[in-house]
Coordinates of C-alpha atoms in Angstrom, one line a residue:
Chain A
X49 CA -44.8 15.8 -9.8
X50 CA -44.1 14.0 -12.4
X51 CA -41.7 11.2 -12.0
X52 CA -37.9 11.8 -13.6
X53 CA -35.3 9.0 -13.4
X54 CA -31.6 9.3 -12.1
X55 CA -28.9 7.1 -12.6
X56 CA -26.2 6.8 -10.5
X57 CA -23.5 5.5 -12.8
X58 CA -20.2 3.8 -11.8
X59 CA -16.9 3.2 -13.3
X60 CA -18.1 -0.8 -12.9
X61 CA -22.2 -0.4 -11.7
X62 CA -25.1 1.6 -11.7
X63 CA -28.2 1.9 -10.8
X64 CA -31.6 3.5 -11.6
X65 CA -34.5 5.0 -10.0
X66 CA -37.3 6.2 -11.1
X67 CA -39.0 8.9 -8.7
X68 CA -41.7 9.6 -8.5
X69 CA -43.2 12.0 -5.3
X70 CA -39.7 11.7 -4.0
X71 CA -40.5 8.1 -3.4
X72 CA -38.5 5.0 -5.3
X73 CA -41.6 3.5 -7.6
X74 CA -38.6 0.8 -8.5
X75 CA -34.7 0.2 -8.1
X76 CA -32.5 -1.7 -10.8
X77 CA -28.4 -2.2 -10.7
X78 CA -26.6 -4.1 -12.9
X79 CA -22.7 -3.9 -14.4
X80 CA -22.8 -1.5 -17.0
X81 CA -20.7 1.3 -15.6
X82 CA -18.9 3.5 -17.4
X83 CA -15.6 1.1 -17.7
X84 CA -17.9 -1.7 -19.7
X85 CA -17.8 1.1 -23.2
X86 CA -22.0 1.7 -23.8
X87 CA -23.7 3.6 -26.0
X88 CA -24.4 6.0 -23.6
X89 CA -27.4 7.4 -25.9
X90 CA -28.9 4.3 -27.0
X91 CA -28.7 3.1 -22.9
X92 CA -30.8 6.6 -21.8
X93 CA -33.4 5.6 -25.2
X94 CA -33.8 2.3 -24.3
X95 CA -34.0 3.2 -20.1
X96 CA -36.7 6.0 -21.4
X97 CA -38.4 3.6 -23.6
X98 CA -38.8 1.1 -20.0
X99 CA -39.5 3.0 -17.5
X100 CA -41.3 6.2 -20.1
X101 CA -40.0 9.7 -21.6
X102 CA -39.2 11.2 -18.0
X103 CA -36.7 14.0 -16.7
X104 CA -33.3 11.3 -16.8
X105 CA -30.3 13.0 -13.7
X106 CA -27.2 11.0 -14.8
X107 CA -24.6 11.1 -11.5
X108 CA -21.3 9.8 -10.9
X109 CA -18.2 8.1 -13.2
X110 CA -21.0 9.2 -16.7
X111 CA -19.6 12.4 -15.9
X112 CA -15.4 12.2 -16.1
X113 CA -13.7 11.9 -18.8
X114 CA -13.9 8.5 -19.6
X115 CA -17.7 8.8 -18.9
X116 CA -20.1 10.4 -21.9
X117 CA -19.4 14.1 -21.8
X118 CA -17.3 15.9 -19.4
X119 CA -19.1 17.7 -16.3
X120 CA -16.6 19.9 -14.5
X121 CA -15.8 19.8 -11.9
X122 CA -17.4 21.5 -9.6
X123 CA -15.4 23.7 -6.7
X124 CA -15.8 23.1 -2.5
X125 CA -17.5 24.5 -0.7
X126 CA -20.7 22.8 -2.9
X127 CA -24.1 22.1 -1.9
X128 CA -27.1 21.5 -3.8
X129 CA -27.4 24.9 -5.7
X130 CA -23.7 25.0 -6.8
X131 CA -24.2 21.3 -8.2
X132 CA -27.2 22.5 -10.0
X133 CA -26.2 25.5 -11.8
X134 CA -23.1 23.0 -12.6
X135 CA -25.3 20.3 -14.4
X136 CA -24.7 19.4 -18.4
X137 CA -27.7 20.1 -20.2
X138 CA -27.6 18.4 -23.1
X139 CA -31.0 18.9 -23.7
X140 CA -34.7 17.1 -23.9
X141 CA -34.2 17.3 -20.2
X142 CA -31.2 14.8 -19.9
X143 CA -28.7 16.2 -17.1
X144 CA -24.8 14.7 -16.2
X145 CA -23.8 16.2 -12.9
X146 CA -20.7 17.7 -11.8
X147 CA -18.1 16.3 -9.7
X148 CA -17.0 18.5 -6.5
X149 CA -13.4 19.3 -6.3
X150 CA -10.8 20.4 -3.4
X151 CA -8.3 22.8 -4.3
X152 CA -6.0 23.9 -1.9
X153 CA -2.6 24.5 0.1
X154 CA -3.6 21.5 2.0
X155 CA -4.8 18.8 -1.1
X156 CA -6.4 18.6 -4.0
X157 CA -9.1 15.4 -4.3
X158 CA -12.0 15.1 -6.7
X159 CA -15.1 13.3 -6.2
X160 CA -17.2 11.9 -8.3
X161 CA -20.9 10.7 -7.4
X162 CA -20.1 10.8 -3.4
X163 CA -20.7 14.7 -4.1
X164 CA -25.4 13.4 -3.9
X165 CA -24.9 11.2 -1.6
X166 CA -23.6 14.1 1.3
X167 CA -25.9 16.6 0.3
X168 CA -28.5 14.5 1.1
X169 CA -27.9 12.8 3.7
X170 CA -27.8 16.3 5.4
X171 CA -31.3 17.5 3.4
X172 CA -32.7 14.5 4.8
X173 CA -32.3 15.5 8.8
X174 CA -30.0 12.4 8.2
X175 CA -26.6 14.1 9.8
X176 CA -26.9 18.0 11.2
X177 CA -25.5 20.0 8.7
X178 CA -22.3 20.6 9.9
X179 CA -20.8 17.3 11.2
X180 CA -18.0 14.3 9.7
X181 CA -20.1 13.0 7.0
X182 CA -17.3 9.6 6.1
X183 CA -18.1 6.6 2.8
X184 CA -16.0 3.5 3.1
X185 CA -15.5 1.7 0.2
X186 CA -12.6 1.4 -2.6
X187 CA -12.0 4.7 -2.5
X188 CA -13.3 6.4 1.3
X189 CA -14.5 9.9 1.7
X190 CA -14.7 11.9 4.3
X191 CA -15.9 15.3 3.6
X192 CA -16.3 17.4 6.7
X193 CA -20.1 20.2 6.0
X194 CA -21.0 22.8 7.3
X195 CA -24.4 24.5 6.6
X196 CA -25.3 21.4 4.3
X197 CA -22.8 21.8 1.9
X198 CA -19.4 20.0 1.4
X199 CA -17.0 22.2 2.5
X200 CA -14.1 20.4 2.3
X201 CA -13.2 16.6 1.1
X202 CA -10.5 14.2 1.3
X203 CA -10.4 10.4 -0.7
X204 CA -8.3 7.6 1.4
X205 CA -7.7 4.5 -1.2
X206 CA -7.7 2.0 1.8
X207 CA -10.2 -0.1 0.1
X208 CA -7.2 -0.5 -2.8
X209 CA -4.7 -0.6 -1.0
X210 CA -6.3 -3.6 1.3
X211 CA -7.1 -5.4 -1.9
X212 CA -3.9 -4.2 -3.4
X213 CA -2.3 -6.1 -0.2
X214 CA -4.8 -9.3 0.1
X215 CA -4.4 -9.8 -4.8
X216 CA -0.7 -9.2 -5.8
X217 CA 1.7 -9.5 -2.9
X218 CA 3.2 -11.6 -0.7
X219 CA 0.9 -11.6 2.3
X220 CA -1.3 -12.7 -1.0
X221 CA -1.1 -16.6 1.2
X222 CA -2.4 -14.1 4.7
X223 CA -5.2 -12.8 3.9
X224 CA -7.9 -15.3 2.2
X225 CA -10.3 -14.8 5.5
X226 CA -13.0 -12.7 5.8
X227 CA -12.4 -9.5 6.9
X228 CA -14.9 -8.8 10.2
X229 CA -15.3 -6.8 13.1
X230 CA -14.2 -8.3 16.3
X231 CA -10.8 -8.7 18.0
X232 CA -8.0 -9.8 15.0
X233 CA -9.9 -6.7 13.4
X234 CA -9.5 -4.1 17.0
X235 CA -5.3 -5.4 17.4
X236 CA -4.7 -3.7 14.0
X237 CA -6.9 -0.6 14.5
X238 CA -4.9 -0.1 17.7
X239 CA -1.4 -0.7 15.2
X240 CA -2.6 1.7 12.5
X241 CA -3.2 4.7 15.0
X242 CA 0.2 4.6 15.4
X243 CA 1.2 4.6 11.5
X244 CA 3.3 2.4 10.8
X245 CA 1.8 0.3 7.9
X246 CA 5.3 -0.9 5.6
X247 CA 6.8 -2.6 8.6
X248 CA 3.8 -3.7 10.2
X249 CA 2.2 -5.2 7.0
X250 CA 5.5 -6.8 6.6
X251 CA 4.8 -7.9 10.0
X252 CA 2.2 -9.6 9.2
X253 CA 3.8 -12.6 7.0
X254 CA 6.7 -12.6 9.5
X255 CA 4.6 -13.6 12.3
X256 CA 2.9 -16.6 10.4
X257 CA 5.9 -17.4 9.2
X258 CA 6.9 -17.9 13.4
X259 CA 4.3 -19.2 14.1
X260 CA 2.7 -16.3 16.2
X261 CA -0.7 -15.6 15.1
X262 CA -3.8 -17.1 14.1
X263 CA -4.5 -17.7 10.6
X264 CA -8.3 -16.9 10.7
X265 CA -7.8 -13.4 12.0
X266 CA -4.9 -12.3 9.4
X267 CA -7.4 -11.0 7.3
X268 CA -8.8 -8.7 9.7
X269 CA -5.8 -7.6 11.4
X270 CA -4.7 -6.0 7.7
X271 CA -7.7 -4.6 7.4
X272 CA -8.0 -2.9 11.0
X273 CA -4.1 -1.6 11.1
X274 CA -5.3 0.1 6.5
X275 CA -7.9 1.6 8.3
X276 CA -6.5 2.4 11.8
X277 CA -4.2 4.2 9.4
X278 CA -6.6 6.4 7.6
X279 CA -8.8 6.3 10.6
X280 CA -5.9 8.6 13.3
X281 CA -5.1 11.2 9.7
X282 CA -8.7 11.8 9.8
X283 CA -9.9 12.5 12.9
X284 CA -6.5 14.6 12.9
X285 CA -7.7 16.5 9.7
X286 CA -11.4 16.6 10.5
X287 CA -11.9 16.2 14.9
X288 CA -15.1 15.5 15.0
X289 CA -17.2 14.3 18.5
X290 CA -19.5 12.7 15.9
X291 CA -18.6 10.7 12.6
X292 CA -21.4 9.3 10.2
X293 CA -21.3 6.7 7.6
X294 CA -22.9 6.1 5.0
X295 CA -22.3 2.7 4.1
X296 CA -23.4 -0.9 3.5
X297 CA -23.3 -2.8 7.5
X298 CA -19.9 -5.1 7.2
X299 CA -18.6 -1.8 5.9
X300 CA -19.6 0.4 7.9
X301 CA -19.0 -1.9 11.0
X302 CA -15.9 -2.3 10.5
X303 CA -15.6 1.2 9.8
X304 CA -17.6 2.4 13.2
X305 CA -15.7 0.0 15.2
X306 CA -12.5 2.1 14.3
X307 CA -13.8 5.3 15.1
X308 CA -15.0 4.8 17.9
X309 CA -11.7 3.1 19.1
X310 CA -10.0 6.1 18.3
X311 CA -12.3 8.2 20.5
X312 CA -14.7 9.9 18.4
X313 CA -19.0 8.5 18.4
X314 CA -19.8 6.9 14.8
X315 CA -23.2 6.8 14.0
X316 CA -24.1 5.0 10.6
X317 CA -26.0 6.0 8.1
X318 CA -28.5 4.9 5.5
X319 CA -26.5 6.2 2.4
X320 CA -29.4 4.9 -0.7
X321 CA -31.9 7.4 1.2
X322 CA -29.4 9.8 1.3
X323 CA -29.3 9.3 -2.2
X324 CA -32.6 9.5 -3.1
X325 CA -33.1 12.7 -0.6
X326 CA -30.0 14.3 -2.4
X327 CA -31.4 13.2 -5.7
X328 CA -35.1 14.9 -5.6
X329 CA -34.4 18.5 -4.2
X330 CA -31.3 18.8 -7.2
X331 CA -34.2 17.4 -9.7
X332 CA -36.4 20.3 -8.2
X333 CA -33.7 22.5 -9.0
X334 CA -33.2 21.3 -13.0
X335 CA -35.7 23.1 -14.9
Chain B
X180 CA 43.9 -21.5 2.4
X181 CA 42.1 -23.2 0.3
X182 CA 39.8 -21.6 -2.1
X183 CA 36.2 -22.1 -0.9
X184 CA 32.4 -21.1 -2.7
X185 CA 29.3 -19.0 -1.6
X186 CA 26.2 -19.2 -3.3
X187 CA 24.0 -15.4 -2.4
X188 CA 20.6 -18.3 -3.6
X189 CA 17.3 -15.5 -3.4
X190 CA 14.1 -16.7 -5.1
X191 CA 14.1 -14.9 -7.9
X192 CA 18.6 -14.6 -8.9
X193 CA 21.3 -16.3 -7.2
X194 CA 25.5 -14.8 -6.9
X195 CA 28.1 -17.3 -7.0
X196 CA 31.4 -16.4 -5.2
X197 CA 33.9 -17.9 -5.2
X198 CA 36.6 -17.0 -2.7
X199 CA 40.7 -17.3 -1.4
X200 CA 42.6 -15.5 1.1
X201 CA 39.5 -13.4 1.8
X202 CA 39.9 -12.4 -2.3
X203 CA 36.8 -12.8 -4.9
X204 CA 38.7 -14.1 -7.8
X205 CA 35.6 -14.9 -9.5
X206 CA 31.9 -14.3 -9.0
X207 CA 28.7 -14.1 -11.6
X208 CA 25.4 -13.9 -11.1
X209 CA 22.1 -15.2 -12.4
X210 CA 18.5 -15.6 -12.9
X211 CA 18.0 -19.0 -11.2
X212 CA 16.9 -17.9 -8.0
X213 CA 15.0 -21.1 -6.1
X214 CA 11.6 -19.6 -7.2
X215 CA 12.7 -21.6 -10.4
X216 CA 12.5 -24.6 -8.8
X217 CA 16.3 -25.7 -9.5
X218 CA 17.4 -28.7 -8.6
X219 CA 19.3 -28.6 -6.0
X220 CA 22.0 -31.4 -5.7
X221 CA 22.3 -31.5 -9.2
X222 CA 22.9 -27.6 -9.4
X223 CA 25.8 -27.2 -6.7
X224 CA 27.2 -30.6 -8.4
X225 CA 27.7 -28.6 -11.6
X226 CA 29.2 -25.5 -9.8
X227 CA 31.8 -27.9 -8.0
X228 CA 32.5 -29.1 -11.2
X229 CA 33.6 -25.6 -13.1
X230 CA 35.1 -23.7 -10.1
X231 CA 36.3 -26.6 -8.1
X232 CA 35.1 -29.3 -5.1
X233 CA 35.8 -26.9 -2.6
X234 CA 33.9 -25.8 1.2
X235 CA 30.2 -24.5 -0.2
X236 CA 28.6 -21.8 1.9
X237 CA 24.5 -21.3 1.4
X238 CA 23.7 -18.3 2.2
X239 CA 19.4 -17.6 1.7
X240 CA 15.8 -18.1 0.8
X241 CA 17.7 -21.2 0.2
X242 CA 17.4 -22.8 3.2
X243 CA 13.9 -21.1 3.0
X244 CA 10.4 -23.7 3.1
X245 CA 10.3 -22.9 -0.2
X246 CA 14.8 -23.5 -0.6
X247 CA 16.6 -27.1 -0.5
X248 CA 16.3 -27.4 3.2
X249 CA 15.2 -25.9 5.7
X250 CA 18.2 -23.4 8.5
X251 CA 16.0 -22.8 10.7
X252 CA 15.9 -18.9 12.0
X253 CA 18.1 -18.4 14.9
X254 CA 17.2 -15.6 16.9
X255 CA 17.9 -12.0 17.0
X256 CA 20.6 -10.7 19.2
X257 CA 22.6 -12.6 16.7
X258 CA 26.3 -12.5 15.9
X259 CA 29.0 -14.3 13.4
X260 CA 28.6 -16.9 16.4
X261 CA 25.0 -17.9 16.1
X262 CA 24.6 -17.6 12.3
X263 CA 28.0 -20.4 12.2
X264 CA 26.3 -22.1 14.6
X265 CA 22.8 -22.1 13.2
X266 CA 23.7 -23.6 10.2
X267 CA 22.8 -27.0 8.1
X268 CA 25.9 -29.1 7.4
X269 CA 25.2 -31.4 4.8
X270 CA 28.0 -33.2 4.9
X271 CA 30.6 -33.2 2.3
X272 CA 30.9 -29.4 2.8
X273 CA 27.8 -28.0 1.6
X274 CA 26.8 -26.1 4.6
X275 CA 23.5 -23.7 4.4
X276 CA 23.4 -20.9 6.3
X277 CA 20.1 -20.0 8.9
X278 CA 17.8 -16.8 9.0
X279 CA 17.8 -14.5 11.6
X280 CA 14.4 -14.2 13.5
X281 CA 13.1 -11.5 16.1
X282 CA 10.6 -12.6 18.1
X283 CA 9.6 -9.7 20.5
X284 CA 6.5 -8.3 22.2
X285 CA 7.2 -5.5 19.7
X286 CA 7.8 -7.5 16.9
X287 CA 8.5 -10.4 14.4
X288 CA 10.4 -10.6 12.4
X289 CA 12.9 -12.3 10.5
X290 CA 16.1 -12.3 7.5
X291 CA 17.1 -14.2 5.1
X292 CA 20.1 -13.4 3.4
X293 CA 20.6 -10.1 4.2
X294 CA 22.6 -11.3 7.6
X295 CA 25.8 -11.8 5.9
X296 CA 25.2 -7.9 4.7
X297 CA 25.6 -6.7 8.3
X298 CA 27.5 -8.1 10.2
X299 CA 30.2 -8.6 7.8
X300 CA 29.4 -4.7 7.4
X301 CA 30.4 -3.8 10.7
X302 CA 33.6 -6.4 10.5
X303 CA 34.4 -5.4 8.1
X304 CA 34.9 -2.3 9.2
X305 CA 32.6 0.2 7.2
X306 CA 30.5 0.2 10.2
X307 CA 30.8 0.4 13.8
X308 CA 30.1 -1.9 16.3
X309 CA 26.6 0.1 17.7
X310 CA 25.2 1.4 15.0
X311 CA 21.8 1.6 12.6
X312 CA 21.7 -0.5 9.1
X313 CA 19.4 0.0 6.5
X314 CA 19.3 -2.6 3.5
X315 CA 16.8 -0.9 0.9
X316 CA 14.8 -3.5 -1.4
X317 CA 11.7 -4.6 -1.8
X318 CA 11.5 -5.7 1.5
X319 CA 13.9 -3.5 3.4
X320 CA 15.8 -4.0 6.4
X321 CA 16.4 -1.5 9.4
X322 CA 18.7 -3.6 11.9
X323 CA 20.3 -2.1 15.2
X324 CA 23.6 -3.8 15.3
X325 CA 25.0 -4.5 18.7
X326 CA 29.0 -5.3 19.7
X327 CA 29.3 -6.0 16.1
X328 CA 25.2 -8.1 16.0
X329 CA 21.8 -8.1 14.4
X330 CA 21.0 -6.9 18.6
X331 CA 17.0 -5.8 16.5
X332 CA 15.5 -5.4 13.2
X333 CA 12.6 -4.5 11.4
X334 CA 11.5 -5.0 7.9
X335 CA 8.9 -2.2 5.7
X336 CA 8.3 -3.9 2.6
X337 CA 7.4 -0.4 1.3
X338 CA 9.1 -1.3 -2.3
X339 CA 6.5 -3.3 -2.5
X340 CA 4.2 -1.4 -1.8
X341 CA 5.3 0.9 -4.9
X342 CA 5.2 -1.3 -7.6
X343 CA 1.6 -3.2 -6.4
X344 CA 0.8 1.1 -7.0
X345 CA 2.7 1.0 -10.0
X346 CA 1.1 -2.3 -11.8
X347 CA -1.4 -2.8 -9.9
X348 CA -3.4 0.2 -8.7
X349 CA -5.8 3.3 -10.5
X350 CA -2.4 5.6 -9.8
X351 CA -0.6 3.4 -12.0
X352 CA -0.6 5.5 -15.4
X353 CA 1.0 8.4 -13.3
X354 CA 3.2 6.4 -12.1
X355 CA 5.3 5.1 -15.1
X356 CA 8.3 7.2 -15.4
X357 CA 11.9 6.9 -13.1
X358 CA 11.9 7.9 -9.8
X359 CA 15.0 10.2 -9.4
X360 CA 16.1 11.8 -6.7
X361 CA 15.4 16.2 -6.7
X362 CA 12.6 18.4 -5.5
X363 CA 9.7 16.4 -6.3
X364 CA 11.0 12.8 -4.5
X365 CA 11.6 15.2 -1.1
X366 CA 8.3 17.2 -1.4
X367 CA 6.8 13.2 -1.1
X368 CA 9.5 12.8 1.7
X369 CA 8.9 15.8 4.4
X370 CA 4.6 14.9 3.1
X371 CA 5.7 11.1 4.1
X372 CA 7.1 12.5 7.3
X373 CA 3.9 13.3 8.6
X374 CA 2.7 9.2 8.2
X375 CA -0.3 9.9 5.8
X376 CA -0.9 7.5 3.5
X377 CA -3.6 6.6 1.7
X378 CA -5.1 10.3 2.1
X379 CA -1.7 11.1 0.2
X380 CA -1.3 8.6 -1.7
X381 CA -5.1 9.2 -3.9
X382 CA -3.3 13.0 -4.0
X383 CA -1.0 11.7 -6.9
X384 CA -4.3 10.9 -8.8
X385 CA -5.6 14.1 -7.1
X386 CA -3.3 16.7 -8.4
X387 CA -3.2 15.0 -11.8
X388 CA -6.7 15.2 -12.9
X389 CA -6.8 19.1 -11.7
X390 CA -3.5 19.8 -13.4
X391 CA -1.8 20.6 -10.0
X392 CA 1.3 18.7 -10.7
X393 CA 3.8 18.2 -13.0
X394 CA 3.6 14.9 -14.6
X395 CA 6.9 14.4 -14.4
X396 CA 7.5 14.6 -11.0
X397 CA 5.2 11.8 -9.6
X398 CA 7.5 8.8 -9.7
X399 CA 9.6 10.5 -7.2
X400 CA 7.1 11.9 -5.8
X401 CA 5.5 8.2 -5.0
X402 CA 8.5 7.3 -3.8
X403 CA 9.2 10.1 -1.8
X404 CA 6.3 9.5 0.1
X405 CA 6.6 5.8 0.8
X406 CA 10.1 6.4 1.8
X407 CA 9.6 9.0 3.8
X408 CA 6.6 7.2 5.6
X409 CA 9.4 4.3 6.8
X410 CA 11.9 6.7 7.6
X411 CA 9.9 8.0 9.6
X412 CA 8.5 5.1 11.7
X413 CA 12.0 3.3 11.6
X414 CA 14.3 6.4 13.2
X415 CA 11.3 6.4 16.2
X416 CA 12.1 3.3 16.6
X417 CA 16.1 3.5 16.2
X418 CA 16.8 6.4 17.1
X419 CA 20.6 6.9 15.4
X420 CA 22.7 10.0 14.7
X421 CA 24.0 8.1 11.7
X422 CA 22.8 5.5 9.3
X423 CA 24.3 3.6 7.7
X424 CA 23.4 2.3 4.1
X425 CA 23.9 -1.1 2.1
X426 CA 22.3 -0.3 -1.5
X427 CA 23.4 0.4 -4.8
X428 CA 23.7 3.9 -6.1
X429 CA 20.3 5.2 -6.5
X430 CA 18.6 3.0 -4.0
X431 CA 20.9 4.6 -1.8
X432 CA 20.8 7.5 -2.6
X433 CA 16.7 8.0 -2.1
X434 CA 17.1 7.0 0.7
X435 CA 20.4 9.1 1.9
X436 CA 18.7 11.7 1.4
X437 CA 14.5 10.9 3.0
X438 CA 16.8 10.3 5.6
X439 CA 19.0 13.3 5.7
X440 CA 15.9 15.4 5.2
X441 CA 14.8 14.1 8.6
X442 CA 17.6 14.7 10.3
X443 CA 20.3 11.9 10.5
X444 CA 23.0 11.1 8.8
X445 CA 23.0 9.3 6.7
X446 CA 26.5 7.5 5.0
X447 CA 26.4 4.9 2.3
X448 CA 28.5 1.3 2.5
X449 CA 29.0 -1.0 0.1
X450 CA 26.4 -4.0 0.3
X451 CA 29.2 -6.2 -1.4
X452 CA 32.6 -6.0 0.2
X453 CA 30.0 -6.3 3.0
X454 CA 28.3 -9.8 2.5
X455 CA 32.5 -11.2 1.4
X456 CA 33.8 -10.1 3.9
X457 CA 30.9 -11.8 5.8
X458 CA 31.0 -14.6 4.2
X459 CA 34.6 -14.8 4.5
X460 CA 34.5 -14.7 8.3
X461 CA 32.1 -17.4 8.0
X462 CA 33.5 -19.8 6.2
X463 CA 36.5 -19.9 9.1
X464 CA 34.8 -21.2 11.4
X465 CA 32.5 -24.0 9.8
X466 CA 34.5 -27.2 10.3

């Protein structure tokens, strides 16, 4: 089997993979995301010069309106074949993978880049074919997988809300400590499950002014509030006994704690392995 | 009756009143709020030079840690007498009024400046002695009045959340149109009452990307979402048949529409008259 290249090319960062026989021979990450305004043809040429003139699969925001060329969203339900069929063939073995859209009576939603991980997680056997998968982050994705395909999904902008509050709001002076799992976080989760955000958030400031809270726990409490409210909303939309979380250790651990607190079992799975498995299967479907 | 001066001295702005016999002889507003770092004794002296060496009542953030001198919070329940008793006497007829705090098992909360309006609204007969009063704004106050005193209250940072989203978030490009009462706002309110903010907010972007929403309605929808979620939370905490809203026309109208949509009657009352009535009664209690 010939080697190929895959690039998870997001807004801020990109990660390059050289893959052969299902194994990652080399991977590297840099800050040359779509928003940095790279010269895409020149970048792809440079990557091939370094790693060989292989087939190259591009995923993520590179296929959006702010990317290189637009690969239109594939509507869900979307599985491996739908993603491969929706790939934009730029010639010379260069493909941009599409994002996935949801457009039904209940909700409009979009993803771009997460779909490879989601489908790969099931394909690799890390999660069952019918499962609830979660990708925490700035814009957290909750996806209901059905028969290995993305049946429905919902994005919650919880991570961005936290960053806005920490960086720009009246709560900023109270949110400089690191967020940690534990008691303060879980107290926030418990309050967050009641979904009364705008009052509970102001309560962080009031409790600080009145000397009613420990300074060191305020960030964790705030994070717990936001994640708790998200978990309540999403478990109502996607009832499940088990949730599979694709994330790094810290964020994955926080979501796992919040989800378990809400009475659902949480299993953390390897997001890197999921991406690689998904992209390897997609490569086989592209000529 | 001698004339007196009252200053509602907030973080950003201040409003000066010259009052005699319960009537406002003169009022003016400027941007010399507490955060602009004024020389307080010199400012007070200058105001007395212009309007006469009258008794002077200072309300709002001027009594906070970032103000002139700290007038500690009076715990609720708090009525006229408690506010007068808590006033900080600086001598020479200058008084700083205290804020009000709430500190019970359910919540910690603080206000500073709003209390005069709240108590004045009831004292002036604009709202009954036992009533739910609402002061929309950056930090919206919901107060349960009992026998004319502030029994309990809750602050929701809804206005600030909207500003953060409009100015700093991924939704910024979608939220530049003015917020208006009407269909888009009420659609947002209906969704907001379900209190699923972080997902519904991202849905504004998704609907825009997928061409599913009218550009002109997105700001109003977002405002409706946030206000709807606030109204749901607060009417659960303060069940009422009628809510009395102290606000300017636009914001008051939005809250009235949202509250009526939630099944509660909304009555808008004159916040300026309420402040004047409250401060006139406080002046009589101060030597």
